Amino acid sequence: MRPIAATMRAAVAEAWANRSAFWTQLAAMALNDLVWVVFWVLFFGKVGTVAGWDRTRVLLLLATVTTGAGIVLGLLSNARRIGQLLVDGGLDAALALPVRTLPYLLVRRVDAVNVGDVVFGIGLFFVACHPTPERTALYVLGATAGALVLIGFLVLVGSLSFFTGRSEAGDLGFQAVILLASYPVDIFSGATKALLYTAIPAAFVSAVPARLVDHLTVSDLATLLSAAVVFVTLAATTFAIGLRRYTSNALWTRA
Amino acid sequence: MTVAKSWASVAAVSSARRAGRDPIALAVSVGFFAIVASVIATLWRTAAHVHGGSVAGYTAVQLTWYLYFAEAAVTALNPRQIELTGDDIATGAVAVDMLRPASVVGLRIATEFGRCVPRLTASAVVGSGLALITGGAPTDSVGLLLALPSLVLAVLCNLAAQHAVAGAAFWVRDARSAWFLYQKLIFLLGAMLIPLEALPHWLHRTAELLPFVTMAYAPARLASGHVEPPLLLLQLGWLVVLVAAAVAVFGAGERRLQVVGG
Amino acid sequence: MTATTPALRTGLSTAIEATRLTKSFPTGRGRRRQFIEAVHDISFTVESGERVAYIGPNGAGKSTSIKMLTGILHPTSGSASVLGRLPWRERRALTRQIGTLFGQRSQLWLELTPRETYRMLGAIYRLDTTRLRSRVDELGELLEARELFDQPVRSLSLGQRMRCELAACLLHDPLVLFLDEPTIGLDLLAKQRFRELLVRLNRDRGTTIFLTSHDVSDIEQVAERAIVINHGRVIYDDRVAAMRRELLATKIVEVALSEPIAFTPSQGVTTAEASASALRLVVDTTVRPVREVLDTLLTIGQVTDITVTDPPLEQVIAEIYERPRT
């Protein structure tokens, strides 16, 4: 644990080193997220409710997804880059050290931009989502579980690069899950909706955690935690298998 | 002038060819466009159904065509153009190009446009197909026809504006925040995410006075079946203004570079 | 400080042993599937405390070999043992005892100071704080880099960075140091200093040095022994002194002339190229010293420019390749 903690500490120091860039990026992302709030306010201002979702519910969704995604993309930011690290040799640097490869890679880099998401999400929750102590606790739990599902999914699709040799799958998967998690899941019809509860678990990144805050049910909690466990396990396993394949084959590089 | 024009077309064609050479990257771009556009179209279609069949005067079908075309117009562009142009200026790479500002700007826009062509074409085709399947036939095919040149003008206006903004990199070193803000302005004031007519009155009026409507709203409005040819004239007018702005900014910046010694 | 022989440090006299290492990579798909053999049947032994240069042209198989020895890659067949361990099976245990310095890839984090990176590496190698601190001080002395440790890496010159880089891979006092093109991009003075540091490290601590390079001077000044590989095979393995005697004795003399001269090649000197305004000679310095050749040229001709160079590595290797296998 000590190597991982020390690496994370260095990654934070690295992001913090360029102070002005840190704050500018953070602010830019918060502004970016604010625009989405404006969008939803305008949208529901015109439309009222859609598929059981109204402005209040969507703002809670936004708060949950920005916090959860911000934690992953900000603090464990290499989760979205597994494919790229493979292809550009960043993996070899990790293999030269006596550390467990995946945890090391995940903490190796902090992205200030996405820390802005976390700050925004927390701010939005406290301003617009009726932060009682109960709701706050559920929000924290939900965002954390959503973050776990997200990190599991990202590492899983990123690890596909071990088998394809290209980084596109990871990238596309990342864009898709974030996009789909930013919209009220019930606007989607049967097949698509089922997809969001399974292969691309966007529903577990945002909608289900948000639902818990409004109305805690055992089934929602159970499915959310199961999803987290399933995706994290799948991710770790796929990465391990892929790593074994990488070290026995490796991509043909200039010898 | 004729020489400059032919240089521009050569630049455009060659960069279009180069861009067309990576089919996987193109497929990924267009795939992503399809997903994003479909999601927002689903949202608005659902809203229309709930709202008694239409929202702000658009039926579900019209909304579908609107959103696919709005998205196609904007995502055809290299998403980080402002940043890249800004970086070029900051590192002095532009100095190499520095002929006359008009030539620089013209050449860059032509090259960038060429690069957009494969993406724009593919998105228009795929978007139309998806709109047909998920929404239905376009309500007025004349509108759809007019939407095609409108798409081209939308991209050109967007590029010109981005160069004007990126030109600010001569004075400010970090263009990234400019990019973020710029993109959001198109989303809202360009009526890319919300049809212009659905905006509150004061916002609607403001947007009409700004150039962002040329970059998304114009082709979207036409494709949605509203045959309003003056939109094309609006785009042309703004294009002239925006190119002039870009040239002015680059010219002023060039002078600064020469003084500072870039 | 007493020099501890590495054999005492590990109880092993052999640091690296490669036995018939072979690695082939698959390329292409389906019917067009082929196997490229990067490395074929490589065997050698490196004793503790040796300084070995592992040389070959681009594509010869050097990086692949090092990757196998450091545990990043499994061979297709054959075996290896580094400090008594099977590298690809015991990667994490092995990496605690070896250091790697890859010229193209930095361990130092650009935005931090070297000391901050060392603190992180100290945790990774599980060195306690006191031990880490004394080690950093020690290395600061040895590498004459102490004043560099608290400046951001970004502000250091390449030569300064390489010294800090070297410190980074020595923090955990490795028994074997693998270096891949470490002097690339350094100016002459920095290269010189770096080579001296490697030799001093080896003499003081007994660290085994395994170095790949394109630079003939790296071989001449650091290594005691050279293993040459080409097309994935070992084609030469001998003391550098022997190599020097046989092959590195050649020098290339190029002169620019303002008037043509008649130069008759003599023993030890062959004309590679001749024109009205330039002459290129290959001199075997064991037969005729370069000084003599230069004196002759300056006497008989109007020389406007002289260059004396080592033959390119490719030529040395080509010559090695043409000789019968030792």
mmCIF file of N, CA, C and O in Angstrom, chain A residues 24-25 28-29 31-32 35-36 38-40 42-43 46-51 113 166 168 172 175-176 179-180 183-184 186-189, chain B residues 22 24 28 31-32 35-36 39-40 42-44 46-47 50-51 55-56 174 176-177 180-181 184 187-188 193-194 197-200 203:
data_model
loop_
_atom_site.group_PDB
_atom_site.id
_atom_site.type_symbol
_atom_site.label_atom_id
_atom_site.label_comp_id
_atom_site.label_asym_id
_atom_site.label_seq_id
_atom_site.Cartn_x
_atom_site.Cartn_y
_atom_site.Cartn_z
ATOM 1 N N THR A 24 -7.025 27.222 -13.435
ATOM 2 C CA THR A 24 -7.712 27.544 -14.693
ATOM 3 C C THR A 24 -8.465 26.334 -15.199
ATOM 4 O O THR A 24 -9.620 26.442 -15.607
ATOM 5 N N GLN A 25 -7.802 25.181 -15.186
ATOM 6 C CA GLN A 25 -8.444 23.972 -15.698
ATOM 7 C C GLN A 25 -9.652 23.594 -14.849
ATOM 8 O O GLN A 25 -10.693 23.199 -15.366
ATOM 9 N N ALA A 28 -12.413 25.961 -15.638
ATOM 10 C CA ALA A 28 -12.963 25.722 -16.969
ATOM 11 C C ALA A 28 -13.943 24.551 -16.944
ATOM 12 O O ALA A 28 -15.018 24.610 -17.553
ATOM 13 N N MET A 29 -13.594 23.500 -16.229
ATOM 14 C CA MET A 29 -14.467 22.344 -16.179
ATOM 15 C C MET A 29 -15.737 22.655 -15.403
ATOM 16 O O MET A 29 -16.826 22.235 -15.781
ATOM 17 N N LEU A 31 -17.143 25.505 -15.163
ATOM 18 C CA LEU A 31 -17.945 26.329 -16.071
ATOM 19 C C LEU A 31 -18.648 25.453 -17.099
ATOM 20 O O LEU A 31 -19.833 25.627 -17.394
ATOM 21 N N ASN A 32 -17.897 24.501 -17.639
ATOM 22 C CA ASN A 32 -18.425 23.559 -18.607
ATOM 23 C C ASN A 32 -19.636 22.826 -18.032
ATOM 24 O O ASN A 32 -20.679 22.711 -18.669
ATOM 25 N N VAL A 35 -22.776 24.933 -17.747
ATOM 26 C CA VAL A 35 -23.519 25.081 -18.996
ATOM 27 C C VAL A 35 -24.569 23.979 -19.127
ATOM 28 O O VAL A 35 -25.672 24.212 -19.611
ATOM 29 N N TRP A 36 -24.194 22.780 -18.690
ATOM 30 C CA TRP A 36 -25.178 21.693 -18.731
ATOM 31 C C TRP A 36 -26.350 21.961 -17.795
ATOM 32 O O TRP A 36 -27.496 21.625 -18.103
ATOM 33 N N VAL A 38 -27.486 24.900 -17.163
ATOM 34 C CA VAL A 38 -28.286 25.864 -17.915
ATOM 35 C C VAL A 38 -29.141 25.150 -18.960
ATOM 36 O O VAL A 38 -30.338 25.429 -19.113
ATOM 37 N N PHE A 39 -28.517 24.205 -19.657
ATOM 38 C CA PHE A 39 -29.258 23.451 -20.670
ATOM 39 C C PHE A 39 -30.488 22.783 -20.068
ATOM 40 O O PHE A 39 -31.602 22.914 -20.577
ATOM 41 N N TRP A 40 -30.283 22.066 -18.977
ATOM 42 C CA TRP A 40 -31.402 21.336 -18.388
ATOM 43 C C TRP A 40 -32.476 22.280 -17.843
ATOM 44 O O TRP A 40 -33.672 22.010 -17.940
ATOM 45 N N LEU A 42 -33.206 25.220 -19.060
ATOM 46 C CA LEU A 42 -33.936 25.687 -20.240
ATOM 47 C C LEU A 42 -34.849 24.588 -20.790
ATOM 48 O O LEU A 42 -35.997 24.841 -21.165
ATOM 49 N N PHE A 43 -34.307 23.377 -20.841
ATOM 50 C CA PHE A 43 -35.069 22.258 -21.402
ATOM 51 C C PHE A 43 -36.336 22.004 -20.590
ATOM 52 O O PHE A 43 -37.442 21.962 -21.132
ATOM 53 N N LYS A 46 -39.061 24.531 -20.774
ATOM 54 C CA LYS A 46 -39.940 24.436 -21.939
ATOM 55 C C LYS A 46 -40.835 23.198 -21.866
ATOM 56 O O LYS A 46 -41.980 23.229 -22.311
ATOM 57 N N VAL A 47 -40.298 22.119 -21.347
ATOM 58 C CA VAL A 47 -40.968 20.826 -21.492
ATOM 59 C C VAL A 47 -41.660 20.311 -20.233
ATOM 60 O O VAL A 47 -42.598 19.538 -20.315
ATOM 61 N N GLY A 48 -41.204 20.702 -19.086
ATOM 62 C CA GLY A 48 -41.889 20.274 -17.855
ATOM 63 C C GLY A 48 -41.336 18.997 -17.262
ATOM 64 O O GLY A 48 -40.431 19.038 -16.438
ATOM 65 N N THR A 49 -41.900 17.876 -17.648
ATOM 66 C CA THR A 49 -41.328 16.599 -17.209
ATOM 67 C C THR A 49 -41.247 15.660 -18.409
ATOM 68 O O THR A 49 -42.045 15.764 -19.331
ATOM 69 N N VAL A 50 -40.303 14.764 -18.350
ATOM 70 C CA VAL A 50 -40.158 13.773 -19.402
ATOM 71 C C VAL A 50 -39.856 12.427 -18.760
ATOM 72 O O VAL A 50 -38.907 12.308 -17.996
ATOM 73 N N ALA A 51 -40.671 11.432 -19.083
ATOM 74 C CA ALA A 51 -40.448 10.062 -18.602
ATOM 75 C C ALA A 51 -40.198 10.009 -17.107
ATOM 76 O O ALA A 51 -39.357 9.259 -16.631
ATOM 77 N N VAL A 113 -8.194 19.023 -14.437
ATOM 78 C CA VAL A 113 -9.450 19.363 -15.102
ATOM 79 C C VAL A 113 -10.647 18.664 -14.461
ATOM 80 O O VAL A 113 -11.673 19.274 -14.179
ATOM 81 N N ARG A 166 -4.888 -1.838 -30.454
ATOM 82 C CA ARG A 166 -5.245 -0.438 -30.717
ATOM 83 C C ARG A 166 -5.946 0.148 -29.500
ATOM 84 O O ARG A 166 -6.514 -0.577 -28.699
ATOM 85 N N GLU A 168 -8.502 2.447 -29.596
ATOM 86 C CA GLU A 168 -9.813 3.064 -29.874
ATOM 87 C C GLU A 168 -10.937 2.560 -28.982
ATOM 88 O O GLU A 168 -11.796 3.324 -28.582
ATOM 89 N N LEU A 172 -13.501 5.061 -27.100
ATOM 90 C CA LEU A 172 -14.912 5.101 -27.458
ATOM 91 C C LEU A 172 -15.783 4.694 -26.273
ATOM 92 O O LEU A 172 -16.811 5.308 -25.993
ATOM 93 N N GLN A 175 -16.005 7.616 -23.854
ATOM 94 C CA GLN A 175 -16.910 8.673 -24.314
ATOM 95 C C GLN A 175 -18.363 8.232 -24.187
ATOM 96 O O GLN A 175 -19.223 9.002 -23.744
ATOM 97 N N ALA A 176 -18.630 6.999 -24.589
ATOM 98 C CA ALA A 176 -20.010 6.508 -24.587
ATOM 99 C C ALA A 176 -20.581 6.459 -23.179
ATOM 100 O O ALA A 176 -21.695 6.942 -22.933
ATOM 101 N N LEU A 179 -21.182 9.977 -21.736
ATOM 102 C CA LEU A 179 -22.302 10.613 -22.416
ATOM 103 C C LEU A 179 -23.623 10.055 -21.918
ATOM 104 O O LEU A 179 -24.531 10.775 -21.508
ATOM 105 N N LEU A 180 -23.732 8.736 -21.951
ATOM 106 C CA LEU A 180 -25.002 8.105 -21.625
ATOM 107 C C LEU A 180 -25.351 8.274 -20.154
ATOM 108 O O LEU A 180 -26.531 8.304 -19.792
ATOM 109 N N TYR A 183 -27.487 11.604 -19.150
ATOM 110 C CA TYR A 183 -28.885 11.795 -19.533
ATOM 111 C C TYR A 183 -29.807 10.909 -18.701
ATOM 112 O O TYR A 183 -29.426 9.825 -18.309
ATOM 113 N N PRO A 184 -31.045 11.365 -18.464
ATOM 114 C CA PRO A 184 -31.993 10.549 -17.695
ATOM 115 C C PRO A 184 -32.248 9.226 -18.405
ATOM 116 O O PRO A 184 -32.716 9.201 -19.530
ATOM 117 N N ASP A 186 -34.360 6.959 -18.403
ATOM 118 C CA ASP A 186 -35.674 6.489 -18.832
ATOM 119 C C ASP A 186 -36.148 7.062 -20.155
ATOM 120 O O ASP A 186 -37.215 6.690 -20.645
ATOM 121 N N ILE A 187 -35.384 7.941 -20.778
ATOM 122 C CA ILE A 187 -35.777 8.412 -22.103
ATOM 123 C C ILE A 187 -35.464 7.367 -23.154
ATOM 124 O O ILE A 187 -35.930 7.448 -24.292
ATOM 125 N N PHE A 188 -34.643 6.399 -22.772
ATOM 126 C CA PHE A 188 -34.260 5.368 -23.733
ATOM 127 C C PHE A 188 -35.249 4.227 -23.718
ATOM 128 O O PHE A 188 -35.842 3.905 -22.706
ATOM 129 N N SER A 189 -35.386 3.615 -24.912
ATOM 130 C CA SER A 189 -36.352 2.525 -25.047
ATOM 131 C C SER A 189 -35.709 1.205 -24.655
ATOM 132 O O SER A 189 -34.514 1.140 -24.425
ATOM 133 N N ASP B 22 -7.485 7.638 -43.322
ATOM 134 C CA ASP B 22 -7.513 6.835 -42.099
ATOM 135 C C ASP B 22 -8.948 6.439 -41.804
ATOM 136 O O ASP B 22 -9.635 7.103 -41.030
ATOM 137 N N ILE B 24 -10.344 4.054 -40.110
ATOM 138 C CA ILE B 24 -10.750 3.684 -38.749
ATOM 139 C C ILE B 24 -11.015 4.926 -37.914
ATOM 140 O O ILE B 24 -12.022 5.018 -37.208
ATOM 141 N N VAL B 28 -14.552 5.939 -36.249
ATOM 142 C CA VAL B 28 -14.705 6.221 -34.817
ATOM 143 C C VAL B 28 -15.370 7.587 -34.621
ATOM 144 O O VAL B 28 -16.299 7.731 -33.825
ATOM 145 N N GLY B 31 -18.931 7.356 -35.701
ATOM 146 C CA GLY B 31 -19.632 6.533 -34.718
ATOM 147 C C GLY B 31 -19.987 7.353 -33.493
ATOM 148 O O GLY B 31 -21.108 7.295 -32.984
ATOM 149 N N PHE B 32 -19.030 8.128 -33.056
ATOM 150 C CA PHE B 32 -19.270 8.945 -31.892
ATOM 151 C C PHE B 32 -20.349 9.989 -32.171
ATOM 152 O O PHE B 32 -21.251 10.206 -31.364
ATOM 153 N N ILE B 35 -23.739 8.390 -31.957
ATOM 154 C CA ILE B 35 -24.202 8.127 -30.595
ATOM 155 C C ILE B 35 -24.687 9.411 -29.925
ATOM 156 O O ILE B 35 -25.793 9.459 -29.372
ATOM 157 N N VAL B 36 -23.864 10.445 -30.000
ATOM 158 C CA VAL B 36 -24.243 11.700 -29.348
ATOM 159 C C VAL B 36 -25.533 12.257 -29.927
ATOM 160 O O VAL B 36 -26.454 12.631 -29.197
ATOM 161 N N VAL B 39 -28.616 10.286 -28.940
ATOM 162 C CA VAL B 39 -29.050 10.480 -27.557
ATOM 163 C C VAL B 39 -29.873 11.768 -27.428
ATOM 164 O O VAL B 39 -30.973 11.770 -26.872
ATOM 165 N N ILE B 40 -29.344 12.857 -27.966
ATOM 166 C CA ILE B 40 -30.059 14.123 -27.809
ATOM 167 C C ILE B 40 -31.358 14.108 -28.615
ATOM 168 O O ILE B 40 -32.382 14.681 -28.193
ATOM 169 N N THR B 42 -33.182 11.450 -29.154
ATOM 170 C CA THR B 42 -34.125 10.656 -28.360
ATOM 171 C C THR B 42 -34.758 11.499 -27.270
ATOM 172 O O THR B 42 -35.967 11.437 -27.031
ATOM 173 N N LEU B 43 -33.909 12.291 -26.624
ATOM 174 C CA LEU B 43 -34.417 13.158 -25.553
ATOM 175 C C LEU B 43 -35.532 14.063 -26.059
ATOM 176 O O LEU B 43 -36.624 14.133 -25.469
ATOM 177 N N TRP B 44 -35.267 14.757 -27.175
ATOM 178 C CA TRP B 44 -36.243 15.714 -27.664
ATOM 179 C C TRP B 44 -37.477 15.039 -28.255
ATOM 180 O O TRP B 44 -38.591 15.552 -28.137
ATOM 181 N N THR B 46 -38.752 12.218 -27.257
ATOM 182 C CA THR B 46 -39.547 11.824 -26.092
ATOM 183 C C THR B 46 -40.289 13.029 -25.541
ATOM 184 O O THR B 46 -41.480 12.952 -25.190
ATOM 185 N N ALA B 47 -39.579 14.161 -25.479
ATOM 186 C CA ALA B 47 -40.210 15.385 -24.970
ATOM 187 C C ALA B 47 -41.409 15.774 -25.826
ATOM 188 O O ALA B 47 -42.467 16.153 -25.311
ATOM 189 N N VAL B 50 -44.437 13.586 -25.200
ATOM 190 C CA VAL B 50 -45.048 13.919 -23.917
ATOM 191 C C VAL B 50 -45.820 15.226 -23.997
ATOM 192 O O VAL B 50 -46.816 15.431 -23.302
ATOM 193 N N HIS B 51 -45.354 16.087 -24.894
ATOM 194 C CA HIS B 51 -45.862 17.445 -24.951
ATOM 195 C C HIS B 51 -47.010 17.615 -25.937
ATOM 196 O O HIS B 51 -47.316 18.732 -26.353
ATOM 197 N N VAL B 55 -42.891 20.480 -29.867
ATOM 198 C CA VAL B 55 -42.299 21.423 -28.923
ATOM 199 C C VAL B 55 -41.792 22.607 -29.722
ATOM 200 O O VAL B 55 -41.086 22.437 -30.712
ATOM 201 N N ALA B 56 -42.156 23.802 -29.298
ATOM 202 C CA ALA B 56 -41.715 25.041 -29.949
ATOM 203 C C ALA B 56 -41.960 25.007 -31.450
ATOM 204 O O ALA B 56 -41.186 25.530 -32.229
ATOM 205 N N ASP B 174 -2.592 30.916 -23.242
ATOM 206 C CA ASP B 174 -3.348 29.664 -23.124
ATOM 207 C C ASP B 174 -4.734 29.784 -23.750
ATOM 208 O O ASP B 174 -5.615 30.443 -23.219
ATOM 209 N N ARG B 176 -6.815 27.338 -24.246
ATOM 210 C CA ARG B 176 -7.702 26.226 -23.922
ATOM 211 C C ARG B 176 -9.015 26.683 -23.307
ATOM 212 O O ARG B 176 -10.081 26.171 -23.622
ATOM 213 N N SER B 177 -8.944 27.647 -22.407
ATOM 214 C CA SER B 177 -10.163 28.145 -21.774
ATOM 215 C C SER B 177 -11.047 28.815 -22.813
ATOM 216 O O SER B 177 -12.273 28.714 -22.748
ATOM 217 N N PHE B 180 -13.057 26.086 -24.522
ATOM 218 C CA PHE B 180 -14.166 25.593 -23.717
ATOM 219 C C PHE B 180 -15.375 26.503 -23.825
ATOM 220 O O PHE B 180 -16.494 26.088 -24.113
ATOM 221 N N LEU B 181 -15.121 27.792 -23.578
ATOM 222 C CA LEU B 181 -16.184 28.774 -23.596
ATOM 223 C C LEU B 181 -16.840 28.829 -24.977
ATOM 224 O O LEU B 181 -18.069 28.829 -25.100
ATOM 225 N N LYS B 184 -19.195 25.936 -25.694
ATOM 226 C CA LYS B 184 -20.465 26.030 -24.967
ATOM 227 C C LYS B 184 -21.369 27.071 -25.588
ATOM 228 O O LYS B 184 -22.605 26.931 -25.591
ATOM 229 N N PHE B 187 -23.166 25.477 -28.284
ATOM 230 C CA PHE B 187 -24.187 24.560 -27.783
ATOM 231 C C PHE B 187 -25.480 25.289 -27.474
ATOM 232 O O PHE B 187 -26.569 24.837 -27.803
ATOM 233 N N LEU B 188 -25.344 26.444 -26.793
ATOM 234 C CA LEU B 188 -26.548 27.151 -26.373
ATOM 235 C C LEU B 188 -26.989 28.202 -27.387
ATOM 236 O O LEU B 188 -28.113 28.167 -27.884
ATOM 237 N N LEU B 193 -28.031 22.331 -29.064
ATOM 238 C CA LEU B 193 -28.663 21.406 -28.127
ATOM 239 C C LEU B 193 -30.154 21.691 -27.949
ATOM 240 O O LEU B 193 -30.918 20.798 -27.607
ATOM 241 N N ILE B 194 -30.517 22.935 -28.132
ATOM 242 C CA ILE B 194 -31.913 23.350 -27.970
ATOM 243 C C ILE B 194 -32.295 24.180 -29.185
ATOM 244 O O ILE B 194 -31.590 25.127 -29.513
ATOM 245 N N GLU B 197 -36.050 28.282 -31.307
ATOM 246 C CA GLU B 197 -37.414 28.682 -30.974
ATOM 247 C C GLU B 197 -37.837 28.204 -29.589
ATOM 248 O O GLU B 197 -38.861 28.647 -29.075
ATOM 249 N N ALA B 198 -37.061 27.287 -29.009
ATOM 250 C CA ALA B 198 -37.416 26.794 -27.680
ATOM 251 C C ALA B 198 -36.742 27.591 -26.575
ATOM 252 O O ALA B 198 -37.000 27.358 -25.396
ATOM 253 N N LEU B 199 -35.867 28.514 -26.974
ATOM 254 C CA LEU B 199 -35.194 29.320 -25.967
ATOM 255 C C LEU B 199 -36.132 30.407 -25.459
ATOM 256 O O LEU B 199 -37.003 30.866 -26.192
ATOM 257 N N PRO B 200 -35.924 30.838 -24.228
ATOM 258 C CA PRO B 200 -36.720 31.963 -23.734
ATOM 259 C C PRO B 200 -36.499 33.189 -24.627
ATOM 260 O O PRO B 200 -35.437 33.346 -25.222
ATOM 261 N N LEU B 203 -33.241 35.251 -24.744
ATOM 262 C CA LEU B 203 -32.093 34.483 -25.212
ATOM 263 C C LEU B 203 -32.174 34.289 -26.728
ATOM 264 O O LEU B 203 -31.176 34.362 -27.453
#
